[in-house]
PDB file of C-alpha atoms in Angstrom:
ATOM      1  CA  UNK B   1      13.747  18.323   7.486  1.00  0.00           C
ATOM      2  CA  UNK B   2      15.490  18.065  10.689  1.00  0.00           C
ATOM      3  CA  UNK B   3      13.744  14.618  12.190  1.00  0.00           C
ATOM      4  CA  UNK B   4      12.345  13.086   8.937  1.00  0.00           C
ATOM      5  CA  UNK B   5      16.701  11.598   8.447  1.00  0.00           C
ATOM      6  CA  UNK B   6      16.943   9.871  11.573  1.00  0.00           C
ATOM      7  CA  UNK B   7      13.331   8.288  11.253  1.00  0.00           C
ATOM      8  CA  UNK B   8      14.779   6.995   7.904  1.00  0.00           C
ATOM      9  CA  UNK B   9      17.987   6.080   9.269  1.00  0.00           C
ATOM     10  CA  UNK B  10      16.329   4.296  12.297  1.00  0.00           C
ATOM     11  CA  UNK B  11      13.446   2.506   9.641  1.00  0.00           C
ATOM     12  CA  UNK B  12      10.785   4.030  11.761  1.00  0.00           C
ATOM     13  CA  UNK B  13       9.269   7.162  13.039  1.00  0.00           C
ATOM     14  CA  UNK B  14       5.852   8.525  12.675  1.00  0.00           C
ATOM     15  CA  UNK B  15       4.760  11.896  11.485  1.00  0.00           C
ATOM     16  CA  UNK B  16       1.030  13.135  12.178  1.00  0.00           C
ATOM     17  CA  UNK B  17      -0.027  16.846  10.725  1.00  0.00           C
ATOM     18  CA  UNK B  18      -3.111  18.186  11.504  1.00  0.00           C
ATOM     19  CA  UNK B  19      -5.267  18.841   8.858  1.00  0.00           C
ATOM     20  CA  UNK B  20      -9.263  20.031   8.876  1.00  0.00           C
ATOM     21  CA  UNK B  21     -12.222  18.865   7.531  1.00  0.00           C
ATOM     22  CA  UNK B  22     -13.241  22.075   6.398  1.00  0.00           C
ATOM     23  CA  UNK B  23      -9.864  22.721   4.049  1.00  0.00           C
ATOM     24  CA  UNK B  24     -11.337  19.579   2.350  1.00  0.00           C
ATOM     25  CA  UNK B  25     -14.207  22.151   0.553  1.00  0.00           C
ATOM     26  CA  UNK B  26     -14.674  25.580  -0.466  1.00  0.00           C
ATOM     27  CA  UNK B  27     -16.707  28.170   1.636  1.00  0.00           C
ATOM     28  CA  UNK B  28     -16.986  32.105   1.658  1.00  0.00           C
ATOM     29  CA  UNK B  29     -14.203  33.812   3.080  1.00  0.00           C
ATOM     30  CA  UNK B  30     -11.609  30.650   3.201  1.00  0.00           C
ATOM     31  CA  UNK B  31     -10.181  30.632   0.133  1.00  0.00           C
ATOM     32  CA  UNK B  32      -6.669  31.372   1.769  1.00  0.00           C
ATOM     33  CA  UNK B  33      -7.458  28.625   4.403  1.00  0.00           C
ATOM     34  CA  UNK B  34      -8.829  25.780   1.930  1.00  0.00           C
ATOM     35  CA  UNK B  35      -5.890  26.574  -0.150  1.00  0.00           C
ATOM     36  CA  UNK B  36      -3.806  26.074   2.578  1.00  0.00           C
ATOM     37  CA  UNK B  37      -5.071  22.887   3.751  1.00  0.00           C
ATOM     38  CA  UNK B  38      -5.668  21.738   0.344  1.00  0.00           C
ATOM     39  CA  UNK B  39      -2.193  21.654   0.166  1.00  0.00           C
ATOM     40  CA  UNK B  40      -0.997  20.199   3.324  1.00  0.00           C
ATOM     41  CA  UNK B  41      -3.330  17.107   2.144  1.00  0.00           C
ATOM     42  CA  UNK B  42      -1.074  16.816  -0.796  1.00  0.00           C
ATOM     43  CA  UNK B  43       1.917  17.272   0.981  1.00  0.00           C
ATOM     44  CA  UNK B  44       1.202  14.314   3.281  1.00  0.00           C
ATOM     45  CA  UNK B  45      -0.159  11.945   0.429  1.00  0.00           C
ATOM     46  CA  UNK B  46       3.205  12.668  -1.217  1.00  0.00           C
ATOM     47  CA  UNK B  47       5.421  12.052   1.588  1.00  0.00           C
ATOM     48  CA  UNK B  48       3.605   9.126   2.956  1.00  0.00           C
ATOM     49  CA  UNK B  49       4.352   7.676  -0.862  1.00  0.00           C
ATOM     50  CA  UNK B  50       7.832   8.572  -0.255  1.00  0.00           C
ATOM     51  CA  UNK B  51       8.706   7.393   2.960  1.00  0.00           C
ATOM     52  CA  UNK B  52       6.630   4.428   3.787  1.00  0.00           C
ATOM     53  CA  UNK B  53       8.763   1.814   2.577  1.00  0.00           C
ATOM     54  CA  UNK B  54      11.197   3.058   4.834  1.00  0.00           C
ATOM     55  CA  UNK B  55       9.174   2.216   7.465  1.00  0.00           C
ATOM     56  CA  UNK B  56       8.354   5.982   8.170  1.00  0.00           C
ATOM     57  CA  UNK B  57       4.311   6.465   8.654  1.00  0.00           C
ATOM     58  CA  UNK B  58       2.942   9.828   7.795  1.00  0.00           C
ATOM     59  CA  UNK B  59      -0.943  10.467   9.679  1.00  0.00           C
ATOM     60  CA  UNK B  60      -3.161  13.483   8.712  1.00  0.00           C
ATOM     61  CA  UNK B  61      -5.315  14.144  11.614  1.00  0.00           C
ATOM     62  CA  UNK B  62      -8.433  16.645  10.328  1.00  0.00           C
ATOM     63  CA  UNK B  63     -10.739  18.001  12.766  1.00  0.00           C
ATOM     64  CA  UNK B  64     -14.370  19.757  12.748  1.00  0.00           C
ATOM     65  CA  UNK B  65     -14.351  23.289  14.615  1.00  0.00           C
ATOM     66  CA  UNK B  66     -12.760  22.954  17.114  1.00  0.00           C
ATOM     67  CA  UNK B  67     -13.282  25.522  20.729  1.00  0.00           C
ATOM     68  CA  UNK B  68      -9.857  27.742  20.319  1.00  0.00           C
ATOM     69  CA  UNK B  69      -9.292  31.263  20.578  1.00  0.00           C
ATOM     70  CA  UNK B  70      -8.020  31.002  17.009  1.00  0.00           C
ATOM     71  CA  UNK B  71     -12.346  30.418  15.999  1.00  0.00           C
ATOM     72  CA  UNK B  72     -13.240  32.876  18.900  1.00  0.00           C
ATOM     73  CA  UNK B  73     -13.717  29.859  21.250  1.00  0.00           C
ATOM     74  CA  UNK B  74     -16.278  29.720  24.280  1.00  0.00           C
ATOM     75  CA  UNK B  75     -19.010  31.046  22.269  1.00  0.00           C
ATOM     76  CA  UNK B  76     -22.301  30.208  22.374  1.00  0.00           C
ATOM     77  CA  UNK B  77     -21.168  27.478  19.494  1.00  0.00           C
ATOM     78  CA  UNK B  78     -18.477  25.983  21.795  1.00  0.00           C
ATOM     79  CA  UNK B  79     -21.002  23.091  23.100  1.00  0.00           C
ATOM     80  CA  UNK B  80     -21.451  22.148  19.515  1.00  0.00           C
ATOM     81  CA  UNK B  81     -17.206  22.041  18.626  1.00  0.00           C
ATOM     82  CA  UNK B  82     -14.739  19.725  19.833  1.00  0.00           C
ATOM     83  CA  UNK B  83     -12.489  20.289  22.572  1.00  0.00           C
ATOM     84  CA  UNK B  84      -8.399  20.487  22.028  1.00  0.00           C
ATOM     85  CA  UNK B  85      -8.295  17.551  24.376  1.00  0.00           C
ATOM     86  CA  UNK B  86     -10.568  15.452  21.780  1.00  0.00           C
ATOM     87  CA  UNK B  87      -7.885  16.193  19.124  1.00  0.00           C
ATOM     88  CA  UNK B  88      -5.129  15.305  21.166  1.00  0.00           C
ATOM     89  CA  UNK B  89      -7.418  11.783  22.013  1.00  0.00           C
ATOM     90  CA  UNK B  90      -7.349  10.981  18.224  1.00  0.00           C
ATOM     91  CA  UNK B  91      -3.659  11.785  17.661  1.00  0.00           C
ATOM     92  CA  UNK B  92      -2.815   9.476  20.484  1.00  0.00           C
ATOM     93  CA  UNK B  93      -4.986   6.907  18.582  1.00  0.00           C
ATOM     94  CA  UNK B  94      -3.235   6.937  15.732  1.00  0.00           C
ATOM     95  CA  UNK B  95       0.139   6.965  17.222  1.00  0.00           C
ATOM     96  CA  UNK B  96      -0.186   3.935  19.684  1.00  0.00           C
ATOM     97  CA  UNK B  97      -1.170   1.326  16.333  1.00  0.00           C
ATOM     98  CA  UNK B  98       0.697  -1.463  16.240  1.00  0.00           C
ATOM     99  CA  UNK B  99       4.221  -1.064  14.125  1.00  0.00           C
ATOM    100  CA  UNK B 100       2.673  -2.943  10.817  1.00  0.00           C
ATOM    101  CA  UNK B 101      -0.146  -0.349  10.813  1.00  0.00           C
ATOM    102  CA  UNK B 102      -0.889   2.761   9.612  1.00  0.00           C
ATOM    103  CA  UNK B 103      -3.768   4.944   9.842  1.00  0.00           C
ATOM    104  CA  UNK B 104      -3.315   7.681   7.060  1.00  0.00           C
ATOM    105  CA  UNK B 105      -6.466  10.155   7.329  1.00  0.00           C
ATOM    106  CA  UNK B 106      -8.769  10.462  10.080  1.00  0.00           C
ATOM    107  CA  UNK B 107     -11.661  12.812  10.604  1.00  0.00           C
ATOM    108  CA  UNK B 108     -12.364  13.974  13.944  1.00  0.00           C
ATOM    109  CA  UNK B 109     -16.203  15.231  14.584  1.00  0.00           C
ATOM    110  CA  UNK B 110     -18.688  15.992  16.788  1.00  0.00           C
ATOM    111  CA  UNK B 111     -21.256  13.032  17.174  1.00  0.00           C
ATOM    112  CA  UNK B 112     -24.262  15.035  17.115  1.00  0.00           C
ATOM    113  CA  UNK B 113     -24.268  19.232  17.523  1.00  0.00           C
ATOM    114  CA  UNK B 114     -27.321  18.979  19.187  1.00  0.00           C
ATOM    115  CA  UNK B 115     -26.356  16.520  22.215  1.00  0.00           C
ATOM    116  CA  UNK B 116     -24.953  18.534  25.136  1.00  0.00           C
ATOM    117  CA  UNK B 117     -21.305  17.856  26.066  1.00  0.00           C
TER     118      UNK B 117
END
């Protein structure tokens, strides 16, 4: 609400929200958190529609696990998650397209859980 006027006003601005992978399915225990994400998808769909001819781009970003302290990070699993600096590497990729372009939904993952990092 308080940047989205002047992006309009200027007839350009770019929005990225960070999504997940896993909100885009249903597993035991995250019914709060698919619902959640869920609707965040919907929310930037919607306001993408709205504000793209205005030359406003809305991104989702939506990561795998990722190695925080919000999923108990540097675990045993943490070789197999991404880092926060591999999410920040994908926003930055989306942000620096070219003015015409916009990349709406990206999934960030881990090439191969197996491969050490």
């Amino acid at each position: 609400r308080a940047v989205l006027p002047g992006m309009v006003a200027r007839g350009r601005g770019h929005i990225v929200i960070i999504g997940s992978i896993a909100g885009r399915s249903a597993f035991v225990g995250g019914a709060g958190y698919a619902t959640t994400k869920h609707a965040v998808m919907g929310f930037a769909e919607s306001l993408m529609l709205e504000v793209r001819d205005a030359g406003v781009k809305v991104s989702v970003v939506s990561p795998g696990s990722v190695d925080t302290a919000f999923g108990g990070g540097g675990g045993p699993r943490a070789t197999s998650q991404l880092r926060a600096e591999d999410v920040a590497a994908a926003v930055m990729s989306v942000v620096q397209t070219p003015p015409e372009v916009l990349i709406h939904r990206v999934e960030v993952r881990i090439l191969s859980p197996k491969r050490p990092r």
